[in-house]
C-alpha positions as a LaTeX table, in Angstrom:
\begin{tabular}{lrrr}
\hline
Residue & $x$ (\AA) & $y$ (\AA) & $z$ (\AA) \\
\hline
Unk1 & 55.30 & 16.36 & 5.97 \\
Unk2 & 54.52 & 13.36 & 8.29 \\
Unk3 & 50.59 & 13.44 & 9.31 \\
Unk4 & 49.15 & 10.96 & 11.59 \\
Unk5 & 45.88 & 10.50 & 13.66 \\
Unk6 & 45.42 & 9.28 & 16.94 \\
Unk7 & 42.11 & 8.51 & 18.42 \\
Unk8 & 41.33 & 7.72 & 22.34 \\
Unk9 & 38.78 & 7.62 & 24.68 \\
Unk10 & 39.35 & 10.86 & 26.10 \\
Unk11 & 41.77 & 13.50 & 24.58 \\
Unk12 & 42.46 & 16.13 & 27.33 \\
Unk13 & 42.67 & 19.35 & 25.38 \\
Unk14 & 43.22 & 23.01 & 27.23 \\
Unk15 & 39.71 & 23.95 & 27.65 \\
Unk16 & 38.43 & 20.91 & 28.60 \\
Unk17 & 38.49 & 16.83 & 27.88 \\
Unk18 & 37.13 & 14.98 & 24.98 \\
Unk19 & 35.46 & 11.80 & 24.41 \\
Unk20 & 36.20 & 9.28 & 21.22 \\
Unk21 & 38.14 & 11.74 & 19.38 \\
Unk22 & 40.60 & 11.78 & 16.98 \\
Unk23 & 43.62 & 14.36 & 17.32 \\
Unk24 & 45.90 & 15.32 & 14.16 \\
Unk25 & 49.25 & 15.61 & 14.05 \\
Unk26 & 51.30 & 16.83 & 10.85 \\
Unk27 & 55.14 & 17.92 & 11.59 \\
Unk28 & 55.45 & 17.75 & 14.83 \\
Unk29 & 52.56 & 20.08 & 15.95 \\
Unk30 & 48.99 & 19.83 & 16.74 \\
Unk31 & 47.04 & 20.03 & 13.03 \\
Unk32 & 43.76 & 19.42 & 14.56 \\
Unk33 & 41.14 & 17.98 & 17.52 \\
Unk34 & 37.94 & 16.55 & 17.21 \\
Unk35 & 38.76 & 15.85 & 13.75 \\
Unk36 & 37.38 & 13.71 & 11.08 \\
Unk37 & 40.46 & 11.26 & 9.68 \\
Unk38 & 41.33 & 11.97 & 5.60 \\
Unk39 & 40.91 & 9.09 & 3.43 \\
Unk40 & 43.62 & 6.69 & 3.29 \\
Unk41 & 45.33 & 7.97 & 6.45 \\
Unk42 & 47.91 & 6.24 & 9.32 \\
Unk43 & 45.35 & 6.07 & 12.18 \\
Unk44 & 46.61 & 4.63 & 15.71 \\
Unk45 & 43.72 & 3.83 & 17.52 \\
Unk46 & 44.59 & 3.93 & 21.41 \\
Unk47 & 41.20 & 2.39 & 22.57 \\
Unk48 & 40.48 & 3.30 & 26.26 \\
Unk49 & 43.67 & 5.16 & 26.97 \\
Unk50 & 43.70 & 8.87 & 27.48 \\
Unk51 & 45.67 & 11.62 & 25.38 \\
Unk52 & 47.19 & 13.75 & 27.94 \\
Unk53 & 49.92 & 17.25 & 27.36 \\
Unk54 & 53.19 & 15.96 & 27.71 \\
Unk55 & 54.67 & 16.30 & 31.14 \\
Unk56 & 57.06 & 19.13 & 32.50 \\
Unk57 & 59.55 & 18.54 & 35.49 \\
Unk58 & 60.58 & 22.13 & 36.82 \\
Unk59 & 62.89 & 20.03 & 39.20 \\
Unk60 & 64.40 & 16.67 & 39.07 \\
Unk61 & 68.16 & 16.16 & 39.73 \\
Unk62 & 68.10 & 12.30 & 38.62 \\
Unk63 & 66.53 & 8.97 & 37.59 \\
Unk64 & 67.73 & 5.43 & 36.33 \\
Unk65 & 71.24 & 5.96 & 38.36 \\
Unk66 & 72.36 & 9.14 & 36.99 \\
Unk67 & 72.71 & 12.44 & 38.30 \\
Unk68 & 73.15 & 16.04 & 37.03 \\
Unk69 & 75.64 & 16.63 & 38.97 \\
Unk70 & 77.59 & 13.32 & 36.90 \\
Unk71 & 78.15 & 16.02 & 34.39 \\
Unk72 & 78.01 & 13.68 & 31.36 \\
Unk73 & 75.53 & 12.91 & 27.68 \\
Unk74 & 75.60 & 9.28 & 29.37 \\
Unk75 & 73.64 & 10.54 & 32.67 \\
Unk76 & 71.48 & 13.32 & 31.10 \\
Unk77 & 70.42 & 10.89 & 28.54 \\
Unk78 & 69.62 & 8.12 & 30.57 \\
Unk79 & 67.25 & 10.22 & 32.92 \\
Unk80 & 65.65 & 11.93 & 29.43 \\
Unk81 & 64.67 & 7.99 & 28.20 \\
Unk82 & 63.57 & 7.05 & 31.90 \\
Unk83 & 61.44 & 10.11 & 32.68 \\
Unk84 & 60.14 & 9.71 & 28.86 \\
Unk85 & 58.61 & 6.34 & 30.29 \\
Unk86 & 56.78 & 8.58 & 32.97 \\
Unk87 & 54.99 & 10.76 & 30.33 \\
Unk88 & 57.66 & 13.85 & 30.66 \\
Unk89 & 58.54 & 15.43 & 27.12 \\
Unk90 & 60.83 & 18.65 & 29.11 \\
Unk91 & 63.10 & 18.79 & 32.60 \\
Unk92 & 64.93 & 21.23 & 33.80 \\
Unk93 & 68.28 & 19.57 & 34.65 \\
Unk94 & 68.66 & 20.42 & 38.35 \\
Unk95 & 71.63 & 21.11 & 39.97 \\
Unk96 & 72.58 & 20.28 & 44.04 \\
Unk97 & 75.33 & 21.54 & 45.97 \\
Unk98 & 78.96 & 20.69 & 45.60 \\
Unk99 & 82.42 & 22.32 & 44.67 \\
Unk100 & 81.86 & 25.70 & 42.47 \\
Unk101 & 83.84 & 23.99 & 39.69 \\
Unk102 & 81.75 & 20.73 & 39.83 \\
Unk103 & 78.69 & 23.02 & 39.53 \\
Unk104 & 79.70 & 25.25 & 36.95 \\
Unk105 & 80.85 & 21.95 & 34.92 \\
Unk106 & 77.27 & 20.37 & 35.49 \\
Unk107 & 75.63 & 23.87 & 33.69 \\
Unk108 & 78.47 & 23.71 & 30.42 \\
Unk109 & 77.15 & 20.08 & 30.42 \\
Unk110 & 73.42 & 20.69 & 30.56 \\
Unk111 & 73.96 & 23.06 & 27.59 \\
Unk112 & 76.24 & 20.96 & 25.36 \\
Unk113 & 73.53 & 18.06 & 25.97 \\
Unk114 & 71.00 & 20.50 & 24.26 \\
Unk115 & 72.91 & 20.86 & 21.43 \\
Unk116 & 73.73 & 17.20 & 21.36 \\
Unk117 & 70.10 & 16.15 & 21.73 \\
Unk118 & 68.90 & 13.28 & 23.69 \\
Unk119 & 66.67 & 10.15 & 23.11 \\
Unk120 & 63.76 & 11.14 & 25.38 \\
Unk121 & 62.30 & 13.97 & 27.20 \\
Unk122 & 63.80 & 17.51 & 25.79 \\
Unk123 & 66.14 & 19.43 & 27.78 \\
Unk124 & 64.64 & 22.43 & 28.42 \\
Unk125 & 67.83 & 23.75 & 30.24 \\
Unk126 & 69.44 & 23.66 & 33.90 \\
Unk127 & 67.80 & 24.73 & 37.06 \\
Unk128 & 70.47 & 25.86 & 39.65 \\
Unk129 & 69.20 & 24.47 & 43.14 \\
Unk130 & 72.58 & 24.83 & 44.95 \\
Unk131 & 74.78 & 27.08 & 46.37 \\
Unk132 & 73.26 & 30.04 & 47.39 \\
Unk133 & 71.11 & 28.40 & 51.06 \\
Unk134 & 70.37 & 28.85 & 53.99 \\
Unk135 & 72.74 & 26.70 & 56.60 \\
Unk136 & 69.69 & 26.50 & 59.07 \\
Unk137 & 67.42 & 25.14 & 56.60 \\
Unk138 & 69.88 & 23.34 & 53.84 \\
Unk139 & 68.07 & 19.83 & 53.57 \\
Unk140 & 69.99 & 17.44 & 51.85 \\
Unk141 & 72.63 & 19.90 & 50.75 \\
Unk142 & 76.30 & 20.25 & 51.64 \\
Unk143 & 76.30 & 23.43 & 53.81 \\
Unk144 & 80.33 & 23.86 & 53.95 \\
Unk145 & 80.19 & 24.50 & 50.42 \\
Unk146 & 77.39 & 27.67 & 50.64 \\
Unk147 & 78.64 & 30.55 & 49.04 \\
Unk148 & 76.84 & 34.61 & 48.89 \\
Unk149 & 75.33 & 35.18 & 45.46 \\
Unk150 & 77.78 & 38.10 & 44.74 \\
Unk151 & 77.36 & 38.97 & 40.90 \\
Unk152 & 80.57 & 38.00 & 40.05 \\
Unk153 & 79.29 & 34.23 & 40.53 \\
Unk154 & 75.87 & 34.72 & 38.96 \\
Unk155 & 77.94 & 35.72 & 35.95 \\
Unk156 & 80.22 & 32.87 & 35.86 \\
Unk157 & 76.96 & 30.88 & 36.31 \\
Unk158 & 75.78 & 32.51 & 33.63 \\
Unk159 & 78.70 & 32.40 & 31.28 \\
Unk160 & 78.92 & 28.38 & 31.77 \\
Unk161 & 75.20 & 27.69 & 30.69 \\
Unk162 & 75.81 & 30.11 & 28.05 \\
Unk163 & 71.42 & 30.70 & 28.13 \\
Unk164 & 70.26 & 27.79 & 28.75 \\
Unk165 & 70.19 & 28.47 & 32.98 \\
Unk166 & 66.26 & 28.57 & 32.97 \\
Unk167 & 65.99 & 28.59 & 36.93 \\
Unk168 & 67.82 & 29.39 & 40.08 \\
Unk169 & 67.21 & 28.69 & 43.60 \\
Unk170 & 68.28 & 30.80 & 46.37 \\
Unk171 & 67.37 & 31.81 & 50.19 \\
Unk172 & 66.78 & 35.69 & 49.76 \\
Unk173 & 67.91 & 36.67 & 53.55 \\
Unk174 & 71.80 & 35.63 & 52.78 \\
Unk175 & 73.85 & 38.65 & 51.87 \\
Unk176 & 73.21 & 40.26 & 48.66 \\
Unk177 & 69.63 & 37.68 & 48.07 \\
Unk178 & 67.81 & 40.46 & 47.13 \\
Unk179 & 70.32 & 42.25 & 44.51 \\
Unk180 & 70.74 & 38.53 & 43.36 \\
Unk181 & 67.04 & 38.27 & 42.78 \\
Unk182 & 66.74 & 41.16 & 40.84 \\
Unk183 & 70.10 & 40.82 & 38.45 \\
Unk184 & 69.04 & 37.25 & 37.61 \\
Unk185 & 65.64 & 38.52 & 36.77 \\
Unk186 & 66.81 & 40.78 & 34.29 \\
Unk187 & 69.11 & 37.69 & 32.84 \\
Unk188 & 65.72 & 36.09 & 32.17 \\
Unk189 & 66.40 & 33.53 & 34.94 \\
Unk190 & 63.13 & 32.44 & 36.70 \\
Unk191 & 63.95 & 32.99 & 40.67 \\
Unk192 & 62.72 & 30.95 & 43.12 \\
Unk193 & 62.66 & 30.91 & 46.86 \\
Unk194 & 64.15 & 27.82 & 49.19 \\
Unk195 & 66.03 & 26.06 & 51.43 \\
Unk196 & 65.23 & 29.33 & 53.32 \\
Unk197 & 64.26 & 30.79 & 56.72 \\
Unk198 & 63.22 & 33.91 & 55.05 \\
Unk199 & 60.43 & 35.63 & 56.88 \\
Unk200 & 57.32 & 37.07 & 55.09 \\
Unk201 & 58.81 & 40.23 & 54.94 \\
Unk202 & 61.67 & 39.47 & 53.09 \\
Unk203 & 59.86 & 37.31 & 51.17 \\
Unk204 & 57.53 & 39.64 & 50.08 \\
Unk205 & 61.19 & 41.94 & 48.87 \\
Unk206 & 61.94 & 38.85 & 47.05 \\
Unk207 & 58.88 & 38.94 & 45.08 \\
Unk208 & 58.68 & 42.65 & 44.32 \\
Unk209 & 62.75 & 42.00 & 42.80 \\
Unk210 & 61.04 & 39.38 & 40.78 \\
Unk211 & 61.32 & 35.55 & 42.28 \\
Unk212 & 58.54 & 34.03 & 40.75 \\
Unk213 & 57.99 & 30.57 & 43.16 \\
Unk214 & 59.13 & 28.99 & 46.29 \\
Unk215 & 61.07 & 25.78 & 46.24 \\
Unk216 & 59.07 & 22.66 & 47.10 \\
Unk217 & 56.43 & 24.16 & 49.44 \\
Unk218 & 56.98 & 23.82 & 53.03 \\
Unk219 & 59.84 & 21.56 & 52.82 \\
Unk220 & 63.14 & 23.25 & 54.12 \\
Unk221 & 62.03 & 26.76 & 54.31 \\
Unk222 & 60.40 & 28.71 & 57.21 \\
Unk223 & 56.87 & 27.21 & 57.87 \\
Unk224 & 53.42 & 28.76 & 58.24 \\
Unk225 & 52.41 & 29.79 & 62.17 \\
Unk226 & 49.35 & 31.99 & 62.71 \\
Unk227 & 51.26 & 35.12 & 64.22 \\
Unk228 & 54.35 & 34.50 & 62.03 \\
Unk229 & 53.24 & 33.50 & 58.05 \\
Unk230 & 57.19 & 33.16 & 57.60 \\
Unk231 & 58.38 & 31.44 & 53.85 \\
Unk232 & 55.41 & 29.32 & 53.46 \\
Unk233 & 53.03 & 31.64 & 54.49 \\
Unk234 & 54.45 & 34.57 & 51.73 \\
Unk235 & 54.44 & 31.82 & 49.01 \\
Unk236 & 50.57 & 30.81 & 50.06 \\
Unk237 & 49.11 & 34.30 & 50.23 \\
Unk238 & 50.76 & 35.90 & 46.74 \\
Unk239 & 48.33 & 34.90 & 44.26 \\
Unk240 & 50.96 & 35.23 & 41.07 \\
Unk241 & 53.85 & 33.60 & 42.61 \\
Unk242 & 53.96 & 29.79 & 42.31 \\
Unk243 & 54.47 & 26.86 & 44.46 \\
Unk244 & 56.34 & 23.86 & 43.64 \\
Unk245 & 54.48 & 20.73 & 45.36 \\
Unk246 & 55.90 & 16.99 & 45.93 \\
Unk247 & 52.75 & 15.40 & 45.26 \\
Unk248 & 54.09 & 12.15 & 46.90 \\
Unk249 & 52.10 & 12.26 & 50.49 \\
Unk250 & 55.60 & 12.09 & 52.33 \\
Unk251 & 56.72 & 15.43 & 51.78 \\
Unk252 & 53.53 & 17.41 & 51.92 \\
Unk253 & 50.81 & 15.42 & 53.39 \\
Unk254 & 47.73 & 14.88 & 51.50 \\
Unk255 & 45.76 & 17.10 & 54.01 \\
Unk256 & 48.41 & 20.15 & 53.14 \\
Unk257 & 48.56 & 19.36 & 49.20 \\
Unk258 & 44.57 & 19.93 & 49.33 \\
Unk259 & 45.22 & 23.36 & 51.30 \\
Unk260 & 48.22 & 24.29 & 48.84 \\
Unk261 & 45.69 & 23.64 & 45.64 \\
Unk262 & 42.40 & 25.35 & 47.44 \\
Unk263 & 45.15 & 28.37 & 47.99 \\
Unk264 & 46.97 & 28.75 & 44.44 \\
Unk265 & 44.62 & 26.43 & 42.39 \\
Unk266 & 45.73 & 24.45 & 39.32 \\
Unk267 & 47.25 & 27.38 & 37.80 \\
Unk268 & 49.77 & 28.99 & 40.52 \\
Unk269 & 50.90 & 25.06 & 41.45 \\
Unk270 & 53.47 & 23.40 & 39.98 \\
Unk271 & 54.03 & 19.30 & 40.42 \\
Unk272 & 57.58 & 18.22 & 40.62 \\
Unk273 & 59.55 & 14.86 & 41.13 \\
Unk274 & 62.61 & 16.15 & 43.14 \\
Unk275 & 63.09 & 12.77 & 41.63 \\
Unk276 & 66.88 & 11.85 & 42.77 \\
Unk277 & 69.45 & 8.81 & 40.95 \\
Unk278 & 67.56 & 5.96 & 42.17 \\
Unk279 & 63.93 & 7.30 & 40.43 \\
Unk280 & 62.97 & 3.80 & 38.72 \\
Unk281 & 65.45 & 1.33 & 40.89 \\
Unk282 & 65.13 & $-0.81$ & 43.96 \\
Unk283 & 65.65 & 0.12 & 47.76 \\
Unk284 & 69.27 & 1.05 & 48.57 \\
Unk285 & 72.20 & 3.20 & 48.99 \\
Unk286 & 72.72 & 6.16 & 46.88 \\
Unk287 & 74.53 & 9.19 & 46.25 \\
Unk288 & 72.74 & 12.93 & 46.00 \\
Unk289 & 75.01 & 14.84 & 45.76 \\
Unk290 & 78.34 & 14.68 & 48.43 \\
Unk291 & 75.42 & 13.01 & 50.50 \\
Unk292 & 74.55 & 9.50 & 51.07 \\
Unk293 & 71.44 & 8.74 & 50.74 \\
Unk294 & 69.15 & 5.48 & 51.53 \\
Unk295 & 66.14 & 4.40 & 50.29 \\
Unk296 & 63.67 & 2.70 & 52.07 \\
Unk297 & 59.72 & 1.88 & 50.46 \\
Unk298 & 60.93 & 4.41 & 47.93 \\
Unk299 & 61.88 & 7.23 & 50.38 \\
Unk300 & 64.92 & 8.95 & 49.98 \\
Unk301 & 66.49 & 10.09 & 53.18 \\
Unk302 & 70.16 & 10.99 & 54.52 \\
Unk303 & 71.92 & 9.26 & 57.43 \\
Unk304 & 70.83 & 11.97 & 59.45 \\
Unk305 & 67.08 & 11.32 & 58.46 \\
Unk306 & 66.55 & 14.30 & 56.37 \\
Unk307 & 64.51 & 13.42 & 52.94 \\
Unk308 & 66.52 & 13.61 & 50.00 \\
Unk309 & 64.75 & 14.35 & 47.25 \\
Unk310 & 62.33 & 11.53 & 45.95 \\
Unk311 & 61.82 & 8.62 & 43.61 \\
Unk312 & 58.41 & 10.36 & 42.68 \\
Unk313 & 57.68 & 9.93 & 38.89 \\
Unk314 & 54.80 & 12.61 & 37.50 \\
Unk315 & 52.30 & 10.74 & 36.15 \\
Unk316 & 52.40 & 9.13 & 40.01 \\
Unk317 & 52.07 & 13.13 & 41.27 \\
Unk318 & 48.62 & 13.59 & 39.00 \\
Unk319 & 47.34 & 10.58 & 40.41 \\
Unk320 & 48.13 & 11.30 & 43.81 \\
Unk321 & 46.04 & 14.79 & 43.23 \\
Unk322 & 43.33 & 12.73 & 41.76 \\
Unk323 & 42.88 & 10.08 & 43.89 \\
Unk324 & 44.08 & 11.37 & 47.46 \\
Unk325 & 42.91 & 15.08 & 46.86 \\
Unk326 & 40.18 & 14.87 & 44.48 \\
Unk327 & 41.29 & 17.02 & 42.18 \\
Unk328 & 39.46 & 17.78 & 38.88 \\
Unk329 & 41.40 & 15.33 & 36.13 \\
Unk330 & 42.10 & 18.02 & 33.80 \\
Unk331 & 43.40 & 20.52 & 36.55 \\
Unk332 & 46.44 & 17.66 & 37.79 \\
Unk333 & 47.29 & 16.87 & 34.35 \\
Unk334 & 47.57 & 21.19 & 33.66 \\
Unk335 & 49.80 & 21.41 & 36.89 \\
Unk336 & 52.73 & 18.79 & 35.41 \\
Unk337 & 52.14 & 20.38 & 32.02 \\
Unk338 & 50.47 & 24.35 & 31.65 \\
Unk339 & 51.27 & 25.41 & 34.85 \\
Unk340 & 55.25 & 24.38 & 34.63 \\
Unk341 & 55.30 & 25.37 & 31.07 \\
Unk342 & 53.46 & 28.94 & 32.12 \\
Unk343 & 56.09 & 29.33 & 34.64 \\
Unk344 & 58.57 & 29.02 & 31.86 \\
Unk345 & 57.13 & 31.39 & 29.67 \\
Unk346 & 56.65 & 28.76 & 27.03 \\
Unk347 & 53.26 & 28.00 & 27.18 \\
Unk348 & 52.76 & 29.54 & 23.72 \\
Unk349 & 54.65 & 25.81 & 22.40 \\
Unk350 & 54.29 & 23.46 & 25.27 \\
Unk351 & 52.17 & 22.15 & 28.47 \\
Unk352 & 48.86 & 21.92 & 26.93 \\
Unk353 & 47.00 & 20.27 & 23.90 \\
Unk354 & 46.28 & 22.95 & 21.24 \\
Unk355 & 46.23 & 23.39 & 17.64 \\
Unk356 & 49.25 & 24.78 & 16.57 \\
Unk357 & 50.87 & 23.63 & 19.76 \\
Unk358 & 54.23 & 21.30 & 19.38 \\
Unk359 & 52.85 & 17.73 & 19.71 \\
Unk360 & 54.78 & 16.87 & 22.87 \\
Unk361 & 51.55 & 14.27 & 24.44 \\
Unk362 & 51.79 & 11.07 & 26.49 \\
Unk363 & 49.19 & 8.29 & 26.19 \\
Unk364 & 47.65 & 7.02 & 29.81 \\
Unk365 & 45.37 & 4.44 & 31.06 \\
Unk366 & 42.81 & 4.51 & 33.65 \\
Unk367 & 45.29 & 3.50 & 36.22 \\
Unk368 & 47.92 & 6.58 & 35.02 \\
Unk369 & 50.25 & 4.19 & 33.72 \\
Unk370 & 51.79 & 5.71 & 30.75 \\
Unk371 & 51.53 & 3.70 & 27.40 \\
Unk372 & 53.35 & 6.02 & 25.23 \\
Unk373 & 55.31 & 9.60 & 25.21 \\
Unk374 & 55.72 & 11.78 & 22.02 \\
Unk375 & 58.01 & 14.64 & 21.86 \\
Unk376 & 57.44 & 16.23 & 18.64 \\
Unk377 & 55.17 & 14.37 & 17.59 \\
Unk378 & 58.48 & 11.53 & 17.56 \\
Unk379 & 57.34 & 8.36 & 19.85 \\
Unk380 & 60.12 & 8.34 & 22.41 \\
Unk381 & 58.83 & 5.76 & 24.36 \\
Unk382 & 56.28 & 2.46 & 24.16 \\
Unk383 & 55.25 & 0.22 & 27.16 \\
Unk384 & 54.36 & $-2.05$ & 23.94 \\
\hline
\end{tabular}
């Protein structure tokens, strides 16, 4: 059994952070915090640095110029090492739209890159965010290729991730949203809401079939207006359903991302990247997708304007909530870790620093610059 201590200035643990403490790891999992070392044993001593949970991405289709959607080890690999960099130990693999085949080859791919294994941040399994949209409100998406969620699909869906299709994104007003909804819930799918003109109404249906979070809040879905609540309005007022947030101050302005966290607090919102092929890389031209895509001071956006996902990374999402929205330390680090983990259902192994917990942890300075990412309690990355 390989046992190791590492001891930092502050060690953020669930309940609460620590100061000059050590934190014991022994196979891969969280022996002990606030421990005294054994005689005689490997110590790393991280000085000023802060021990942090390992970071979750619900939602990134990209990063070091590769895309999901490039259905290969190569691509899925290459954003697992560069996201590793950014303190993330699990990502969902996120789809976009394009041809049915060229989807359902980017979930087989997902899955046999799970049993493969990859050199950074785990694979937690594919998040569908394609397909099944709105035409009004389809963002950065191809809308000729939309297609109703007819159960037929869901199950060839299903069949090519073979259980490893953790999320799905859909708008719940096209025909047959709501059956969808509910079939995919009882397939253990987490649902979630976007790209959408749903009103509150039909949201509301959506939630009581199960959808458990809507997509990016208030980008591309139906916005919040004091005599209609519409999409954004149904995700802010249900207390258990969660709200995926862009934490870069372009797609939710740091005004709104205070409003979104006073409204579902740490636990109900979930940071993501969006983070698209050119996360990590210079200005330029891209693809997302069929789209092109240019970036510009690290904004993503289509010919026609539209943004296109981001070049966010997470540990740049907890310091925006820190330093532009004052958030409590301990409550941004919980919503790229806990909160996406809780949404998951696996909470009970990841998102938070426990005993008994998998030792998944990043190391951060004061400027949330990450020094080192564990998965496992395996270094997968070192600035050093």
């Amino acid at each position: 059994m390989t046992t190791f201590y590492l001891k930092a200035k502050e060690i953020f643990t669930e309940e609460g952070i620590l100061q000059d403490s050590f934190l014991k790891i022994a196979d891969g999992r969280i022996a002990a915090i606030d421990c005294e070392p054994e005689e005689d044993s490997d110590i790393m001593d991280l000085g000023d640095s802060s021990i942090v949970p390992g970071f979750i991405d619900l939602h990134i289709h990209g990063s070091g110029g590769f895309d999901v959607m490039d259905a290969s080890h190569e691509a899925i690999n290459t954003i697992s090492k560069t996201i590793a960099a950014k303190g993330v130990v699990g990502f969902l693999a996120t789809t976009v739209t394009d041809t049915w085949d060229r989807n359902l080859a980017a979930l087989r791919n997902v899955k046999q890159c799970i049993e493969q294994g990859v050199d950074g941040a785990e694979v937690l399994g594919s998040y569908s965010e394609a397909i099944f949209f709105s035409e009004r409100f389809k963002g950065a998406h191809e809308g000729s290729y939309f297609l109703e969620p007819t159960q037929e699909r869901l199950d060839e869906m299903l069949e090519a991730a073979d259980g490893t299709l953790r999320s799905l994104a859909l708008a719940p007003e096209v025909e047959g949203g709501i059956e969808a909804v509910k079939y995919l819930t009882s397939k253990n799918v987490r649902v979630m809401i976007g790209h959408t003109g749903a009103t509150y109404d039909i949201c509301k249906k959506a939630f009581e079939a199960g959808a458990v979070g809507g997509v990016h809040i208030f980008n591309q879905m139906l916005g919040l207006h004091h005599r209609q609540p519409g999409t954004a309005g149904a995700v802010l007022h249900h207390r258990d359903i969660y709200a995926e947030m862009i934490a870069d101050g372009v797609h939710v302005d740091p005004v709104v991302m205070d409003l979104v966290y006073r409204l579902k607090g740490a636990d109900r919102t979930a940071l993501i990247t969006d983070c698209m092929c050119a996360g990590g890389l210079s200005d330029g031209e891209y693809q997302l997708g069929l789209l092109t895509v240019h970036v510009k001071d690290g904004v993503a956006r289509t010919e026609s304007g539209a943004l296109a996902g981001s070049t966010l990374t997470l540990n740049r999402a907890v310091a925006n909530m820190i330093e532009k929205v004052d958030v409590d330390p301990l409550n941004a680090v919980h919503m790229a870790s806990l909160t996406p983990a809780t949404l998951l259902g696996i909470n009970d192994e990841l998102g938070s620093i426990k005993v008994g917990k998998r030792a998944s942890i990043a190391v951060m300075n004061k400027s949330h610059e990450v020094l080192m990412t564990f998965v496992d309690g395996k270094q997968v990355f070192s600035l050093y």
